[in-house]
mmCIF file of N, CA and C in Angstrom:
data_model
loop_
_atom_site.group_PDB
_atom_site.id
_atom_site.type_symbol
_atom_site.label_atom_id
_atom_site.label_comp_id
_atom_site.label_asym_id
_atom_site.label_seq_id
_atom_site.Cartn_x
_atom_site.Cartn_y
_atom_site.Cartn_z
ATOM 1 N N MET A 86 -45.930 36.041 4.201
ATOM 2 C CA MET A 86 -46.426 36.162 2.854
ATOM 3 C C MET A 86 -45.356 35.663 1.875
ATOM 4 N N ALA A 87 -45.785 35.029 0.804
ATOM 5 C CA ALA A 87 -44.862 34.466 -0.185
ATOM 6 C C ALA A 87 -44.245 35.583 -1.030
ATOM 7 N N GLN A 88 -43.011 35.353 -1.444
ATOM 8 C CA GLN A 88 -42.318 36.298 -2.308
ATOM 9 C C GLN A 88 -42.872 36.194 -3.718
ATOM 10 N N SER A 89 -42.758 37.272 -4.469
ATOM 11 C CA SER A 89 -43.112 37.202 -5.878
ATOM 12 C C SER A 89 -42.037 36.401 -6.607
ATOM 13 N N LEU A 90 -42.401 35.825 -7.725
ATOM 14 C CA LEU A 90 -41.445 35.033 -8.496
ATOM 15 C C LEU A 90 -40.246 35.867 -8.940
ATOM 16 N N PRO A 91 -40.455 37.088 -9.445
ATOM 17 C CA PRO A 91 -39.279 37.897 -9.815
ATOM 18 C C PRO A 91 -38.360 38.172 -8.616
ATOM 19 N N HIS A 92 -38.957 38.394 -7.433
ATOM 20 C CA HIS A 92 -38.136 38.631 -6.244
ATOM 21 C C HIS A 92 -37.335 37.379 -5.881
ATOM 22 N N ALA A 93 -37.968 36.215 -6.000
ATOM 23 C CA ALA A 93 -37.276 34.959 -5.702
ATOM 24 C C ALA A 93 -36.093 34.758 -6.645
ATOM 25 N N PHE A 94 -36.281 35.058 -7.927
ATOM 26 C CA PHE A 94 -35.184 34.935 -8.888
ATOM 27 C C PHE A 94 -34.078 35.943 -8.588
ATOM 28 N N LYS A 95 -34.466 37.146 -8.147
ATOM 29 C CA LYS A 95 -33.471 38.163 -7.791
ATOM 30 C C LYS A 95 -32.626 37.676 -6.614
ATOM 31 N N CYS A 96 -33.262 37.092 -5.620
ATOM 32 C CA CYS A 96 -32.530 36.578 -4.462
ATOM 33 C C CYS A 96 -31.594 35.434 -4.874
ATOM 34 N N ALA A 97 -32.076 34.552 -5.734
ATOM 35 C CA ALA A 97 -31.238 33.447 -6.204
ATOM 36 C C ALA A 97 -30.024 33.979 -6.970
ATOM 37 N N ALA A 98 -30.244 34.994 -7.797
ATOM 38 C CA ALA A 98 -29.131 35.586 -8.555
ATOM 39 C C ALA A 98 -28.122 36.229 -7.610
ATOM 40 N N GLU A 99 -28.601 36.854 -6.540
ATOM 41 C CA GLU A 99 -27.685 37.433 -5.559
ATOM 42 C C GLU A 99 -26.856 36.345 -4.886
ATOM 43 N N GLY A 100 -27.465 35.190 -4.641
ATOM 44 C CA GLY A 100 -26.727 34.073 -4.060
ATOM 45 C C GLY A 100 -25.635 33.572 -4.992
ATOM 46 N N VAL A 101 -25.962 33.456 -6.269
ATOM 47 C CA VAL A 101 -24.965 33.017 -7.252
ATOM 48 C C VAL A 101 -23.840 34.040 -7.337
ATOM 49 N N ARG A 102 -24.213 35.323 -7.340
ATOM 50 C CA ARG A 102 -23.206 36.385 -7.389
ATOM 51 C C ARG A 102 -22.281 36.311 -6.175
ATOM 52 N N PHE A 103 -22.850 36.070 -4.998
ATOM 53 C CA PHE A 103 -22.025 35.936 -3.798
ATOM 54 C C PHE A 103 -21.095 34.740 -3.912
ATOM 55 N N ALA A 104 -21.619 33.617 -4.379
ATOM 56 C CA ALA A 104 -20.804 32.409 -4.526
ATOM 57 C C ALA A 104 -19.671 32.632 -5.526
ATOM 58 N N LEU A 105 -19.945 33.402 -6.577
ATOM 59 C CA LEU A 105 -18.904 33.682 -7.579
ATOM 60 C C LEU A 105 -17.743 34.491 -7.002
ATOM 61 N N GLY A 106 -17.958 35.109 -5.862
ATOM 62 C CA GLY A 106 -16.886 35.836 -5.196
ATOM 63 C C GLY A 106 -15.902 34.918 -4.480
ATOM 64 N N GLN A 107 -16.233 33.650 -4.379
ATOM 65 C CA GLN A 107 -15.374 32.685 -3.691
ATOM 66 C C GLN A 107 -14.356 32.087 -4.668
ATOM 67 N N ARG A 108 -13.137 31.933 -4.209
ATOM 68 C CA ARG A 108 -12.048 31.431 -5.064
ATOM 69 C C ARG A 108 -12.380 30.107 -5.734
ATOM 70 N N ASN A 109 -12.866 29.121 -4.980
ATOM 71 C CA ASN A 109 -13.115 27.801 -5.561
ATOM 72 C C ASN A 109 -14.201 27.851 -6.623
ATOM 73 N N MET A 110 -15.201 28.701 -6.436
ATOM 74 C CA MET A 110 -16.257 28.828 -7.443
ATOM 75 C C MET A 110 -15.676 29.416 -8.728
ATOM 76 N N ARG A 111 -14.803 30.387 -8.598
ATOM 77 C CA ARG A 111 -14.184 30.971 -9.804
ATOM 78 C C ARG A 111 -13.324 29.934 -10.527
ATOM 79 N N ILE A 112 -12.640 29.094 -9.776
ATOM 80 C CA ILE A 112 -11.854 28.018 -10.390
ATOM 81 C C ILE A 112 -12.788 27.061 -11.134
ATOM 82 N N ASP A 113 -13.906 26.705 -10.503
ATOM 83 C CA ASP A 113 -14.873 25.801 -11.131
ATOM 84 C C ASP A 113 -15.465 26.405 -12.404
ATOM 85 N N VAL A 114 -15.744 27.709 -12.380
ATOM 86 C CA VAL A 114 -16.283 28.371 -13.573
ATOM 87 C C VAL A 114 -15.247 28.355 -14.699
ATOM 88 N N CYS A 115 -13.987 28.594 -14.371
ATOM 89 C CA CYS A 115 -12.928 28.524 -15.393
ATOM 90 C C CYS A 115 -12.833 27.124 -15.989
ATOM 91 N N ALA A 116 -12.924 26.106 -15.147
ATOM 92 C CA ALA A 116 -12.893 24.724 -15.646
ATOM 93 C C ALA A 116 -14.109 24.453 -16.534
ATOM 94 N N ALA A 117 -15.260 25.005 -16.172
ATOM 95 C CA ALA A 117 -16.474 24.822 -16.975
ATOM 96 C C ALA A 117 -16.313 25.475 -18.349
ATOM 97 N N VAL A 118 -15.769 26.683 -18.368
ATOM 98 C CA VAL A 118 -15.547 27.380 -19.642
ATOM 99 C C VAL A 118 -14.577 26.577 -20.509
ATOM 100 N N LEU A 119 -13.538 26.041 -19.902
ATOM 101 C CA LEU A 119 -12.577 25.216 -20.634
ATOM 102 C C LEU A 119 -13.252 23.959 -21.202
ATOM 103 N N ALA A 120 -14.100 23.318 -20.392
ATOM 104 C CA ALA A 120 -14.793 22.107 -20.846
ATOM 105 C C ALA A 120 -15.728 22.416 -22.011
ATOM 106 N N VAL A 121 -16.439 23.527 -21.936
ATOM 107 C CA VAL A 121 -17.344 23.908 -23.031
ATOM 108 C C VAL A 121 -16.539 24.227 -24.290
ATOM 109 N N ALA A 122 -15.457 24.968 -24.147
ATOM 110 C CA ALA A 122 -14.618 25.298 -25.305
ATOM 111 C C ALA A 122 -14.053 24.029 -25.943
ATOM 112 N N LEU A 123 -13.598 23.109 -25.112
ATOM 113 C CA LEU A 123 -13.063 21.846 -25.623
ATOM 114 C C LEU A 123 -14.153 21.044 -26.332
ATOM 115 N N GLY A 124 -15.345 21.059 -25.761
ATOM 116 C CA GLY A 124 -16.466 20.362 -26.393
ATOM 117 C C GLY A 124 -16.797 20.926 -27.761
ATOM 118 N N VAL A 125 -16.742 22.243 -27.885
ATOM 119 C CA VAL A 125 -17.018 22.889 -29.174
ATOM 120 C C VAL A 125 -15.926 22.529 -30.180
ATOM 121 N N VAL A 126 -14.670 22.661 -29.769
ATOM 122 C CA VAL A 126 -13.543 22.391 -30.668
ATOM 123 C C VAL A 126 -13.548 20.932 -31.119
ATOM 124 N N LEU A 127 -13.825 20.022 -30.180
ATOM 125 C CA LEU A 127 -13.788 18.589 -30.501
ATOM 126 C C LEU A 127 -15.100 18.068 -31.080
ATOM 127 N N ARG A 128 -16.105 18.928 -31.147
ATOM 128 C CA ARG A 128 -17.415 18.559 -31.709
ATOM 129 C C ARG A 128 -17.977 17.298 -31.074
ATOM 130 N N ILE A 129 -18.106 17.331 -29.760
ATOM 131 C CA ILE A 129 -18.631 16.165 -29.052
ATOM 132 C C ILE A 129 -20.117 15.980 -29.387
ATOM 133 N N ASP A 130 -20.595 14.752 -29.257
ATOM 134 C CA ASP A 130 -21.981 14.440 -29.603
ATOM 135 C C ASP A 130 -22.940 14.832 -28.470
ATOM 136 N N ALA A 131 -24.236 14.706 -28.736
ATOM 137 C CA ALA A 131 -25.260 15.137 -27.780
ATOM 138 C C ALA A 131 -25.164 14.420 -26.427
ATOM 139 N N PRO A 132 -24.995 13.092 -26.384
ATOM 140 C CA PRO A 132 -24.877 12.455 -25.064
ATOM 141 C C PRO A 132 -23.654 12.956 -24.281
ATOM 142 N N SER A 133 -22.574 13.241 -24.976
ATOM 143 C CA SER A 133 -21.388 13.779 -24.310
ATOM 144 C C SER A 133 -21.663 15.179 -23.773
ATOM 145 N N TRP A 134 -22.372 15.991 -24.556
ATOM 146 C CA TRP A 134 -22.747 17.326 -24.081
ATOM 147 C C TRP A 134 -23.610 17.218 -22.834
ATOM 148 N N LEU A 135 -24.529 16.277 -22.848
ATOM 149 C CA LEU A 135 -25.400 16.087 -21.684
ATOM 150 C C LEU A 135 -24.568 15.774 -20.443
ATOM 151 N N ALA A 136 -23.612 14.881 -20.584
ATOM 152 C CA ALA A 136 -22.748 14.519 -19.453
ATOM 153 C C ALA A 136 -21.951 15.724 -18.971
ATOM 154 N N VAL A 137 -21.393 16.485 -19.905
ATOM 155 C CA VAL A 137 -20.590 17.659 -19.538
ATOM 156 C C VAL A 137 -21.453 18.708 -18.844
ATOM 157 N N VAL A 138 -22.617 18.986 -19.397
ATOM 158 C CA VAL A 138 -23.500 20.002 -18.811
ATOM 159 C C VAL A 138 -23.991 19.574 -17.427
ATOM 160 N N LEU A 139 -24.339 18.305 -17.266
ATOM 161 C CA LEU A 139 -24.769 17.821 -15.949
ATOM 162 C C LEU A 139 -23.632 17.918 -14.927
ATOM 163 N N CYS A 140 -22.434 17.615 -15.350
ATOM 164 C CA CYS A 140 -21.285 17.743 -14.442
ATOM 165 C C CYS A 140 -21.050 19.199 -14.053
ATOM 166 N N ILE A 141 -21.098 20.089 -15.027
ATOM 167 C CA ILE A 141 -20.901 21.504 -14.735
ATOM 168 C C ILE A 141 -21.987 21.993 -13.773
ATOM 169 N N GLY A 142 -23.223 21.673 -14.072
ATOM 170 C CA GLY A 142 -24.318 22.095 -13.202
ATOM 171 C C GLY A 142 -24.187 21.536 -11.800
ATOM 172 N N GLY A 143 -23.819 20.263 -11.703
ATOM 173 C CA GLY A 143 -23.674 19.632 -10.395
ATOM 174 C C GLY A 143 -22.567 20.249 -9.572
ATOM 175 N N VAL A 144 -21.430 20.471 -10.192
ATOM 176 C CA VAL A 144 -20.292 21.052 -9.465
ATOM 177 C C VAL A 144 -20.612 22.478 -9.024
ATOM 178 N N LEU A 145 -21.166 23.289 -9.925
ATOM 179 C CA LEU A 145 -21.471 24.676 -9.564
ATOM 180 C C LEU A 145 -22.559 24.748 -8.495
ATOM 181 N N ALA A 146 -23.553 23.865 -8.587
ATOM 182 C CA ALA A 146 -24.609 23.841 -7.565
ATOM 183 C C ALA A 146 -24.040 23.441 -6.206
ATOM 184 N N LEU A 147 -23.197 22.417 -6.183
ATOM 185 C CA LEU A 147 -22.620 21.982 -4.907
ATOM 186 C C LEU A 147 -21.649 23.015 -4.342
ATOM 187 N N GLU A 148 -20.937 23.696 -5.199
ATOM 188 C CA GLU A 148 -20.031 24.746 -4.717
ATOM 189 C C GLU A 148 -20.830 25.907 -4.124
ATOM 190 N N THR A 149 -21.975 26.215 -4.735
ATOM 191 C CA THR A 149 -22.849 27.258 -4.192
ATOM 192 C C THR A 149 -23.424 26.820 -2.844
ATOM 193 N N LEU A 150 -23.845 25.586 -2.759
ATOM 194 C CA LEU A 150 -24.362 25.040 -1.494
ATOM 195 C C LEU A 150 -23.265 25.031 -0.420
ATOM 196 N N ASN A 151 -22.058 24.689 -0.811
ATOM 197 C CA ASN A 151 -20.924 24.717 0.116
ATOM 198 C C ASN A 151 -20.729 26.125 0.674
ATOM 199 N N THR A 152 -20.815 27.121 -0.179
ATOM 200 C CA THR A 152 -20.674 28.507 0.255
ATOM 201 C C THR A 152 -21.783 28.873 1.241
ATOM 202 N N ALA A 153 -23.006 28.442 0.951
ATOM 203 C CA ALA A 153 -24.130 28.727 1.851
ATOM 204 C C ALA A 153 -23.916 28.071 3.215
ATOM 205 N N ILE A 154 -23.507 26.814 3.199
ATOM 206 C CA ILE A 154 -23.292 26.100 4.465
ATOM 207 C C ILE A 154 -22.175 26.762 5.267
ATOM 208 N N GLU A 155 -21.102 27.143 4.605
ATOM 209 C CA GLU A 155 -20.013 27.817 5.314
ATOM 210 C C GLU A 155 -20.483 29.128 5.936
ATOM 211 N N SER A 156 -21.322 29.874 5.214
ATOM 212 C CA SER A 156 -21.834 31.143 5.743
ATOM 213 C C SER A 156 -22.717 30.916 6.965
ATOM 214 N N VAL A 157 -23.594 29.935 6.890
ATOM 215 C CA VAL A 157 -24.490 29.652 8.021
ATOM 216 C C VAL A 157 -23.695 29.156 9.225
ATOM 217 N N VAL A 158 -22.722 28.302 8.985
ATOM 218 C CA VAL A 158 -21.904 27.794 10.093
ATOM 219 C C VAL A 158 -21.127 28.943 10.741
ATOM 220 N N ASP A 159 -20.569 29.830 9.924
ATOM 221 C CA ASP A 159 -19.833 30.972 10.482
ATOM 222 C C ASP A 159 -20.750 31.868 11.313
ATOM 223 N N LEU A 160 -21.991 32.021 10.873
ATOM 224 C CA LEU A 160 -22.951 32.829 11.625
ATOM 225 C C LEU A 160 -23.323 32.151 12.944
ATOM 226 N N ALA A 161 -23.597 30.855 12.882
ATOM 227 C CA ALA A 161 -24.050 30.115 14.063
ATOM 228 C C ALA A 161 -22.919 29.834 15.045
ATOM 229 N N SER A 162 -21.712 29.722 14.545
ATOM 230 C CA SER A 162 -20.591 29.346 15.402
ATOM 231 C C SER A 162 -19.368 30.201 15.074
ATOM 232 N N PRO A 163 -19.393 31.479 15.497
ATOM 233 C CA PRO A 163 -18.248 32.345 15.174
ATOM 234 C C PRO A 163 -16.947 31.885 15.836
ATOM 235 N N GLU A 164 -17.063 31.203 16.951
ATOM 236 C CA GLU A 164 -15.882 30.636 17.613
ATOM 237 C C GLU A 164 -15.638 29.241 17.059
ATOM 238 N N TYR A 165 -14.420 28.761 17.176
ATOM 239 C CA TYR A 165 -14.099 27.421 16.683
ATOM 240 C C TYR A 165 -14.897 26.377 17.454
ATOM 241 N N HIS A 166 -15.470 25.450 16.708
ATOM 242 C CA HIS A 166 -16.124 24.280 17.301
ATOM 243 C C HIS A 166 -15.892 23.119 16.349
ATOM 244 N N VAL A 167 -15.582 21.967 16.903
ATOM 245 C CA VAL A 167 -15.262 20.809 16.061
ATOM 246 C C VAL A 167 -16.443 20.429 15.158
ATOM 247 N N LEU A 168 -17.676 20.580 15.627
ATOM 248 C CA LEU A 168 -18.829 20.249 14.776
ATOM 249 C C LEU A 168 -18.976 21.242 13.626
ATOM 250 N N ALA A 169 -18.639 22.501 13.871
ATOM 251 C CA ALA A 169 -18.649 23.494 12.793
ATOM 252 C C ALA A 169 -17.607 23.123 11.741
ATOM 253 N N LYS A 170 -16.436 22.703 12.199
ATOM 254 C CA LYS A 170 -15.385 22.262 11.277
ATOM 255 C C LYS A 170 -15.857 21.078 10.454
ATOM 256 N N HIS A 171 -16.495 20.099 11.109
ATOM 257 C CA HIS A 171 -16.978 18.923 10.383
ATOM 258 C C HIS A 171 -18.016 19.307 9.326
ATOM 259 N N ALA A 172 -18.937 20.200 9.689
ATOM 260 C CA ALA A 172 -19.970 20.623 8.739
ATOM 261 C C ALA A 172 -19.336 21.291 7.519
ATOM 262 N N LYS A 173 -18.392 22.191 7.763
ATOM 263 C CA LYS A 173 -17.740 22.887 6.656
ATOM 264 C C LYS A 173 -16.893 21.931 5.818
ATOM 265 N N ASP A 174 -16.194 21.019 6.475
ATOM 266 C CA ASP A 174 -15.367 20.055 5.746
ATOM 267 C C ASP A 174 -16.223 19.117 4.897
ATOM 268 N N CYS A 175 -17.361 18.677 5.446
ATOM 269 C CA CYS A 175 -18.242 17.791 4.682
ATOM 270 C C CYS A 175 -18.826 18.499 3.463
ATOM 271 N N ALA A 176 -19.221 19.750 3.627
ATOM 272 C CA ALA A 176 -19.753 20.514 2.501
ATOM 273 C C ALA A 176 -18.691 20.690 1.414
ATOM 274 N N ALA A 177 -17.474 21.013 1.835
ATOM 275 C CA ALA A 177 -16.382 21.141 0.870
ATOM 276 C C ALA A 177 -16.076 19.794 0.225
ATOM 277 N N GLY A 178 -16.167 18.730 1.010
ATOM 278 C CA GLY A 178 -15.934 17.387 0.475
ATOM 279 C C GLY A 178 -16.949 17.007 -0.586
ATOM 280 N N ALA A 179 -18.199 17.401 -0.396
ATOM 281 C CA ALA A 179 -19.228 17.111 -1.403
ATOM 282 C C ALA A 179 -18.888 17.784 -2.731
ATOM 283 N N ALA A 180 -18.450 19.033 -2.659
ATOM 284 C CA ALA A 180 -18.051 19.738 -3.883
ATOM 285 C C ALA A 180 -16.828 19.074 -4.518
ATOM 286 N N LEU A 181 -15.895 18.622 -3.690
ATOM 287 C CA LEU A 181 -14.698 17.947 -4.199
ATOM 288 C C LEU A 181 -15.055 16.621 -4.884
ATOM 289 N N ILE A 182 -15.949 15.855 -4.290
ATOM 290 C CA ILE A 182 -16.367 14.582 -4.892
ATOM 291 C C ILE A 182 -16.976 14.835 -6.261
ATOM 292 N N ALA A 183 -17.850 15.832 -6.366
ATOM 293 C CA ALA A 183 -18.467 16.150 -7.655
ATOM 294 C C ALA A 183 -17.416 16.594 -8.677
ATOM 295 N N ALA A 184 -16.455 17.391 -8.233
ATOM 296 C CA ALA A 184 -15.406 17.850 -9.143
ATOM 297 C C ALA A 184 -14.552 16.681 -9.631
ATOM 298 N N CYS A 185 -14.219 15.758 -8.738
ATOM 299 C CA CYS A 185 -13.425 14.586 -9.137
ATOM 300 C C CYS A 185 -14.194 13.702 -10.117
ATOM 301 N N ALA A 186 -15.468 13.490 -9.848
ATOM 302 C CA ALA A 186 -16.290 12.704 -10.768
ATOM 303 C C ALA A 186 -16.370 13.396 -12.127
ATOM 304 N N SER A 187 -16.428 14.717 -12.120
ATOM 305 C CA SER A 187 -16.481 15.467 -13.379
ATOM 306 C C SER A 187 -15.187 15.334 -14.173
ATOM 307 N N VAL A 188 -14.075 15.258 -13.486
ATOM 308 C CA VAL A 188 -12.799 15.035 -14.170
ATOM 309 C C VAL A 188 -12.815 13.675 -14.860
ATOM 310 N N VAL A 189 -13.343 12.665 -14.188
ATOM 311 C CA VAL A 189 -13.443 11.327 -14.793
ATOM 312 C C VAL A 189 -14.331 11.382 -16.034
ATOM 313 N N VAL A 190 -15.488 12.036 -15.920
ATOM 314 C CA VAL A 190 -16.382 12.168 -17.068
ATOM 315 C C VAL A 190 -15.669 12.909 -18.198
ATOM 316 N N GLY A 191 -14.961 13.982 -17.849
ATOM 317 C CA GLY A 191 -14.214 14.727 -18.864
ATOM 318 C C GLY A 191 -13.196 13.860 -19.579
ATOM 319 N N CYS A 192 -12.515 13.002 -18.841
ATOM 320 C CA CYS A 192 -11.540 12.095 -19.462
ATOM 321 C C CYS A 192 -12.238 11.124 -20.413
ATOM 322 N N VAL A 193 -13.367 10.585 -19.991
ATOM 323 C CA VAL A 193 -14.114 9.636 -20.834
ATOM 324 C C VAL A 193 -14.618 10.325 -22.098
ATOM 325 N N VAL A 194 -15.057 11.565 -21.966
ATOM 326 C CA VAL A 194 -15.604 12.296 -23.115
ATOM 327 C C VAL A 194 -14.506 12.813 -24.027
ATOM 328 N N PHE A 195 -13.467 13.429 -23.459
ATOM 329 C CA PHE A 195 -12.510 14.168 -24.274
ATOM 330 C C PHE A 195 -11.301 13.371 -24.753
ATOM 331 N N ILE A 196 -10.802 12.435 -23.978
ATOM 332 C CA ILE A 196 -9.588 11.717 -24.376
ATOM 333 C C ILE A 196 -9.766 10.953 -25.692
ATOM 334 N N PRO A 197 -10.869 10.222 -25.890
ATOM 335 C CA PRO A 197 -11.028 9.545 -27.188
ATOM 336 C C PRO A 197 -11.093 10.528 -28.367
ATOM 337 N N LYS A 198 -11.746 11.680 -28.150
ATOM 338 C CA LYS A 198 -11.843 12.678 -29.236
ATOM 339 C C LYS A 198 -10.460 13.275 -29.550
ATOM 340 N N ILE A 199 -9.667 13.499 -28.512
ATOM 341 C CA ILE A 199 -8.301 13.996 -28.725
ATOM 342 C C ILE A 199 -7.471 12.940 -29.434
ATOM 343 N N GLY A 200 -7.671 11.663 -29.065
ATOM 344 C CA GLY A 200 -6.976 10.548 -29.717
ATOM 345 C C GLY A 200 -7.305 10.475 -31.199
ATOM 346 N N GLU A 201 -8.560 10.744 -31.556
ATOM 347 C CA GLU A 201 -8.966 10.755 -32.967
ATOM 348 C C GLU A 201 -8.225 11.833 -33.750
ATOM 349 N N LEU A 202 -8.009 12.978 -33.125
ATOM 350 C CA LEU A 202 -7.300 14.077 -33.798
ATOM 351 C C LEU A 202 -5.833 13.742 -34.013
ATOM 352 N N ILE A 203 -5.242 13.050 -33.037
ATOM 353 C CA ILE A 203 -3.808 12.738 -33.110
ATOM 354 C C ILE A 203 -3.537 11.639 -34.139
ATOM 355 N N CYS A 204 -4.411 10.667 -34.179
ATOM 356 C CA CYS A 204 -4.181 9.513 -35.078
ATOM 357 C C CYS A 204 -4.585 9.770 -36.484
#
């Protein structure tokens, strides 16, 4: 039988809460808060906000997915296995790629605005 919509949202919130318990997710959330604060202070335009918000959403979503994959791999393969290592490394790599791309976007968005303040 299908879950009710409120129950589905409750389960999703529990997943986010679990992911927030992971060190890398907390680091990503801190970076997101910093990016939003910088955007407010520098008064970035709407397209820049869109880029920042999409980057934040992408990184947090991939970090949550990474946490899920690590949990499933640990359940399926409690002993060391090279394929389990590859799965976990690839999931972490996906989150890292998104974070690196977000840093590039942040530089494109924020560096010119900081330059305007200095000059």
